[in-house]
């Protein structure tokens, strides 16, 4: 297992990505790479990324990978109930660890959970390149990247070293969170990464006794922001205790309670992501008919087509 950590000690140049062409940015065998991002921490981005990845695999029957790009605060090991180190192939590529039908890679697999990663930017950027490119992902339909919060080195490195098919922005309806969500959207737009849509997390709390919704973080803020920026809200995830419990226990709610309201909400997000990626693929085939709105059509009957 020592080899898996040695990979991270051979640090090379930081800015070689500028020489990449678009073909070099693709990962062999991976069809689409999407970033799940937020401008602010604490909005449930990692929980969304994990449940989205599992929903894509279990509900939509896709081959899915999950890359935990939050080097300083990796959450995937706990949320996916993985406590082992990755093996290394003969050509020195790490083998992702699979659970719930999703192939996972995280810095949390390589360092003890109680040990902080005290690295400067160049070390983090090199680690991200190695966790994406020096991994034997095999054939994947979608690689979901759980991005760290913010718009710094890690985000820039990811967008410039990988050919992202799109970015999914997670925010609560609260104005304070939406300010930073706007910054994340603007950053991805500047580096020409399509926005797949917004996910409104913690949209409301539904009382288990009277079933009345309480809008703890406000109401309508995410939809208003999306409309102002020409985007779509592709899912609303309410606050529910099962989501927190599943994250702590390492059993995503789409597995532990597949028929619950929140599981169906994550399933809807998964289908809308697939639909949006299909739209973008068609737009690339016919660039003259591209839409500038960034919006997406959401066809309910495609749940059946995708087996969701």
Short mmCIF file of N, CA, C and O in Angstrom, two decimals, residues 28-96:
data_model
loop_
_atom_site.label_atom_id
_atom_site.label_comp_id
_atom_site.label_asym_id
_atom_site.label_seq_id
_atom_site.Cartn_x
_atom_site.Cartn_y
_atom_site.Cartn_z
N UNK A 28 -9.18 8.65 -20.59
CA UNK A 28 -9.48 7.47 -21.39
C UNK A 28 -10.59 6.64 -20.75
O UNK A 28 -10.53 6.31 -19.56
N UNK A 29 -11.60 6.32 -21.55
CA UNK A 29 -12.68 5.48 -21.08
C UNK A 29 -13.81 6.21 -20.38
O UNK A 29 -14.83 5.59 -20.07
N UNK A 30 -13.65 7.50 -20.13
CA UNK A 30 -14.67 8.28 -19.42
C UNK A 30 -15.41 9.15 -20.43
O UNK A 30 -14.83 10.02 -21.05
N UNK A 31 -16.71 8.94 -20.54
CA UNK A 31 -17.50 9.67 -21.53
C UNK A 31 -17.74 11.11 -21.12
O UNK A 31 -17.47 12.04 -21.87
N UNK A 32 -18.27 11.31 -19.91
CA UNK A 32 -18.58 12.65 -19.43
C UNK A 32 -18.01 12.86 -18.04
O UNK A 32 -18.02 11.94 -17.20
N UNK A 33 -17.52 14.08 -17.79
CA UNK A 33 -17.04 14.47 -16.47
C UNK A 33 -17.84 15.69 -16.04
O UNK A 33 -17.90 16.69 -16.76
N UNK A 34 -18.48 15.60 -14.86
CA UNK A 34 -19.26 16.73 -14.38
C UNK A 34 -18.76 17.15 -13.00
O UNK A 34 -18.36 16.31 -12.19
N UNK A 35 -18.77 18.44 -12.74
CA UNK A 35 -18.37 18.98 -11.45
C UNK A 35 -19.61 19.35 -10.64
O UNK A 35 -20.51 20.01 -11.17
N UNK A 36 -19.66 18.91 -9.40
CA UNK A 36 -20.70 19.34 -8.46
C UNK A 36 -20.04 20.38 -7.57
O UNK A 36 -19.12 20.07 -6.81
N UNK A 37 -20.49 21.62 -7.67
CA UNK A 37 -19.76 22.73 -7.06
C UNK A 37 -20.69 23.66 -6.30
O UNK A 37 -21.91 23.65 -6.48
N UNK A 38 -20.06 24.48 -5.45
CA UNK A 38 -20.77 25.55 -4.77
C UNK A 38 -19.75 26.63 -4.45
O UNK A 38 -18.56 26.34 -4.30
N UNK A 39 -20.19 27.84 -4.37
CA UNK A 39 -19.25 28.90 -4.01
C UNK A 39 -18.97 28.93 -2.52
O UNK A 39 -17.99 29.51 -2.08
N UNK A 40 -19.83 28.28 -1.75
CA UNK A 40 -19.74 28.34 -0.28
C UNK A 40 -19.81 26.94 0.31
O UNK A 40 -20.50 26.07 -0.21
N UNK A 41 -19.08 26.71 1.41
CA UNK A 41 -19.17 25.44 2.11
C UNK A 41 -20.42 25.38 2.98
O UNK A 41 -21.03 26.40 3.30
N UNK A 42 -20.81 24.18 3.34
CA UNK A 42 -21.93 24.00 4.25
C UNK A 42 -23.30 23.99 3.62
O UNK A 42 -24.31 24.04 4.33
N UNK A 43 -23.36 23.92 2.27
CA UNK A 43 -24.68 23.93 1.61
C UNK A 43 -25.12 22.52 1.20
O UNK A 43 -26.15 22.36 0.57
N UNK A 44 -24.30 21.50 1.54
CA UNK A 44 -24.69 20.14 1.22
C UNK A 44 -24.20 19.66 -0.13
O UNK A 44 -24.78 18.73 -0.71
N UNK A 45 -23.11 20.24 -0.60
CA UNK A 45 -22.58 19.87 -1.92
C UNK A 45 -22.11 18.42 -1.97
O UNK A 45 -22.43 17.69 -2.91
N UNK A 46 -21.34 18.00 -0.96
CA UNK A 46 -20.83 16.62 -0.96
C UNK A 46 -21.96 15.61 -0.84
O UNK A 46 -21.95 14.57 -1.50
N UNK A 47 -22.94 15.90 0.00
CA UNK A 47 -24.09 15.02 0.14
C UNK A 47 -24.83 14.91 -1.19
O UNK A 47 -25.26 13.81 -1.59
N UNK A 48 -24.95 16.02 -1.90
CA UNK A 48 -25.60 16.01 -3.21
C UNK A 48 -24.78 15.21 -4.20
O UNK A 48 -25.33 14.40 -4.97
N UNK A 49 -23.47 15.41 -4.21
CA UNK A 49 -22.60 14.69 -5.16
C UNK A 49 -22.67 13.19 -4.94
O UNK A 49 -22.78 12.40 -5.89
N UNK A 50 -22.63 12.76 -3.68
CA UNK A 50 -22.67 11.33 -3.36
C UNK A 50 -24.00 10.72 -3.78
O UNK A 50 -24.05 9.67 -4.45
N UNK A 51 -25.11 11.35 -3.39
CA UNK A 51 -26.42 10.78 -3.73
C UNK A 51 -26.71 10.87 -5.22
O UNK A 51 -27.39 9.99 -5.77
N UNK A 52 -26.20 11.90 -5.88
CA UNK A 52 -26.34 11.98 -7.34
C UNK A 52 -25.60 10.82 -8.01
O UNK A 52 -26.13 10.16 -8.91
N UNK A 53 -24.35 10.59 -7.59
CA UNK A 53 -23.55 9.52 -8.19
C UNK A 53 -24.23 8.17 -8.00
O UNK A 53 -24.33 7.36 -8.94
N UNK A 54 -24.72 7.91 -6.79
CA UNK A 54 -25.37 6.63 -6.51
C UNK A 54 -26.69 6.52 -7.28
O UNK A 54 -27.04 5.45 -7.78
N UNK A 55 -27.42 7.63 -7.40
CA UNK A 55 -28.68 7.61 -8.17
C UNK A 55 -28.42 7.34 -9.65
O UNK A 55 -29.16 6.60 -10.29
N UNK A 56 -27.35 7.94 -10.18
CA UNK A 56 -27.00 7.69 -11.58
C UNK A 56 -26.69 6.22 -11.81
O UNK A 56 -27.02 5.65 -12.86
N UNK A 57 -26.04 5.59 -10.81
CA UNK A 57 -25.68 4.18 -10.94
C UNK A 57 -26.87 3.25 -10.68
O UNK A 57 -27.13 2.32 -11.46
N UNK A 58 -27.61 3.51 -9.61
CA UNK A 58 -28.66 2.57 -9.20
C UNK A 58 -29.98 2.78 -9.93
O UNK A 58 -30.66 1.82 -10.29
N UNK A 59 -30.35 4.04 -10.15
CA UNK A 59 -31.64 4.33 -10.77
C UNK A 59 -31.55 4.42 -12.29
O UNK A 59 -32.48 4.06 -12.99
N UNK A 60 -30.43 4.96 -12.77
CA UNK A 60 -30.29 5.15 -14.22
C UNK A 60 -29.40 4.10 -14.87
O UNK A 60 -29.20 4.13 -16.09
N UNK A 61 -28.84 3.18 -14.06
CA UNK A 61 -28.07 2.05 -14.57
C UNK A 61 -26.87 2.48 -15.42
O UNK A 61 -26.58 1.90 -16.46
N UNK A 62 -26.19 3.53 -14.97
CA UNK A 62 -25.00 4.01 -15.66
C UNK A 62 -23.74 3.56 -14.93
O UNK A 62 -23.77 3.24 -13.74
N UNK A 63 -22.63 3.56 -15.66
CA UNK A 63 -21.32 3.28 -15.05
C UNK A 63 -20.78 4.61 -14.53
O UNK A 63 -20.53 5.52 -15.31
N UNK A 64 -20.59 4.69 -13.21
CA UNK A 64 -20.34 5.98 -12.57
C UNK A 64 -19.09 5.93 -11.71
O UNK A 64 -18.82 4.93 -11.02
N UNK A 65 -18.32 7.02 -11.74
CA UNK A 65 -17.20 7.22 -10.84
C UNK A 65 -17.43 8.46 -10.02
O UNK A 65 -18.19 9.36 -10.41
N UNK A 66 -16.80 8.53 -8.85
CA UNK A 66 -16.93 9.68 -7.95
C UNK A 66 -15.54 10.08 -7.47
O UNK A 66 -14.86 9.30 -6.79
N UNK A 67 -15.13 11.28 -7.82
CA UNK A 67 -13.83 11.81 -7.41
C UNK A 67 -14.04 12.88 -6.34
O UNK A 67 -14.70 13.89 -6.58
N UNK A 68 -13.48 12.65 -5.17
CA UNK A 68 -13.55 13.61 -4.07
C UNK A 68 -12.38 14.58 -4.23
O UNK A 68 -11.24 14.27 -3.88
N UNK A 69 -12.66 15.76 -4.77
CA UNK A 69 -11.61 16.74 -5.05
C UNK A 69 -11.34 17.68 -3.88
O UNK A 69 -10.51 18.58 -3.99
N UNK A 70 -12.03 17.47 -2.76
CA UNK A 70 -11.81 18.31 -1.59
C UNK A 70 -10.65 17.70 -0.80
O UNK A 70 -10.85 16.89 0.12
N UNK A 71 -9.43 18.09 -1.15
CA UNK A 71 -8.24 17.51 -0.56
C UNK A 71 -8.16 17.80 0.94
O UNK A 71 -7.76 16.94 1.74
N UNK A 72 -8.54 19.01 1.35
CA UNK A 72 -8.41 19.39 2.75
C UNK A 72 -9.50 18.79 3.64
O UNK A 72 -9.27 18.54 4.82
N UNK A 73 -10.69 18.56 3.08
CA UNK A 73 -11.80 18.04 3.88
C UNK A 73 -12.57 16.96 3.15
O UNK A 73 -13.76 17.14 2.86
N UNK A 74 -11.95 15.82 2.85
CA UNK A 74 -12.63 14.78 2.08
C UNK A 74 -13.79 14.16 2.88
O UNK A 74 -13.65 13.83 4.06
N UNK A 75 -14.93 14.02 2.21
CA UNK A 75 -16.13 13.47 2.86
C UNK A 75 -16.55 12.11 2.30
O UNK A 75 -17.28 11.38 2.96
N UNK A 76 -16.08 11.78 1.12
CA UNK A 76 -16.52 10.57 0.44
C UNK A 76 -16.23 9.29 1.23
O UNK A 76 -17.08 8.39 1.28
N UNK A 77 -15.07 9.15 1.88
CA UNK A 77 -14.84 7.90 2.61
C UNK A 77 -15.93 7.58 3.64
O UNK A 77 -16.40 6.44 3.71
N UNK A 78 -16.35 8.57 4.41
CA UNK A 78 -17.40 8.33 5.40
C UNK A 78 -18.75 8.14 4.74
O UNK A 78 -19.50 7.21 5.06
N UNK A 79 -19.08 9.01 3.78
CA UNK A 79 -20.41 8.96 3.17
C UNK A 79 -20.62 7.70 2.34
O UNK A 79 -21.76 7.25 2.17
N UNK A 80 -19.51 7.13 1.79
CA UNK A 80 -19.61 5.91 0.98
C UNK A 80 -19.15 4.67 1.74
O UNK A 80 -19.02 3.60 1.16
N UNK A 81 -18.87 4.84 3.05
CA UNK A 81 -18.50 3.72 3.92
C UNK A 81 -17.30 2.95 3.36
O UNK A 81 -17.35 1.73 3.19
N UNK A 82 -16.23 3.68 3.11
CA UNK A 82 -15.00 3.07 2.59
C UNK A 82 -13.87 3.39 3.54
O UNK A 82 -13.61 4.57 3.82
N UNK A 83 -13.19 2.38 4.03
CA UNK A 83 -12.10 2.61 4.98
C UNK A 83 -10.85 1.80 4.61
O UNK A 83 -10.11 1.33 5.47
N UNK A 84 -10.61 1.65 3.32
CA UNK A 84 -9.44 0.93 2.84
C UNK A 84 -8.66 1.79 1.88
O UNK A 84 -9.15 2.81 1.38
N UNK A 85 -7.42 1.39 1.63
CA UNK A 85 -6.57 2.12 0.70
C UNK A 85 -6.69 1.50 -0.69
O UNK A 85 -6.90 0.28 -0.82
N UNK A 86 -6.53 2.30 -1.74
CA UNK A 86 -6.61 1.75 -3.10
C UNK A 86 -5.38 0.92 -3.44
O UNK A 86 -4.26 1.22 -2.98
N UNK A 87 -5.58 -0.11 -4.22
CA UNK A 87 -4.46 -0.88 -4.75
C UNK A 87 -3.85 -0.13 -5.92
O UNK A 87 -4.45 0.82 -6.45
N UNK A 88 -2.67 -0.57 -6.33
CA UNK A 88 -1.96 0.09 -7.42
C UNK A 88 -1.64 -0.95 -8.50
O UNK A 88 -1.18 -2.06 -8.19
N UNK A 89 -1.90 -0.61 -9.75
CA UNK A 89 -1.63 -1.53 -10.86
C UNK A 89 -0.14 -1.54 -11.18
O UNK A 89 0.64 -0.74 -10.66
N UNK A 90 0.24 -2.43 -12.09
CA UNK A 90 1.65 -2.54 -12.49
C UNK A 90 2.16 -1.26 -13.12
O UNK A 90 3.35 -0.94 -13.02
N UNK A 91 1.29 -0.53 -13.80
CA UNK A 91 1.72 0.73 -14.42
C UNK A 91 1.50 1.93 -13.49
O UNK A 91 1.40 3.07 -13.94
N UNK A 92 1.44 1.63 -12.17
CA UNK A 92 1.40 2.66 -11.14
C UNK A 92 0.15 3.53 -11.20
O UNK A 92 0.19 4.72 -10.89
N UNK A 93 -0.97 2.94 -11.57
CA UNK A 93 -2.25 3.65 -11.49
C UNK A 93 -3.03 3.11 -10.30
O UNK A 93 -3.07 1.90 -10.05
N UNK A 94 -3.66 4.02 -9.55
CA UNK A 94 -4.48 3.61 -8.42
C UNK A 94 -5.80 3.02 -8.92
O UNK A 94 -6.35 3.48 -9.92
N UNK A 95 -6.27 2.01 -8.22
CA UNK A 95 -7.53 1.37 -8.57
C UNK A 95 -8.63 1.95 -7.67
O UNK A 95 -8.55 1.84 -6.44
N UNK A 96 -9.63 2.59 -8.26
CA UNK A 96 -10.70 3.18 -7.43
C UNK A 96 -11.44 2.11 -6.65
O UNK A 96 -11.54 0.96 -7.09
#
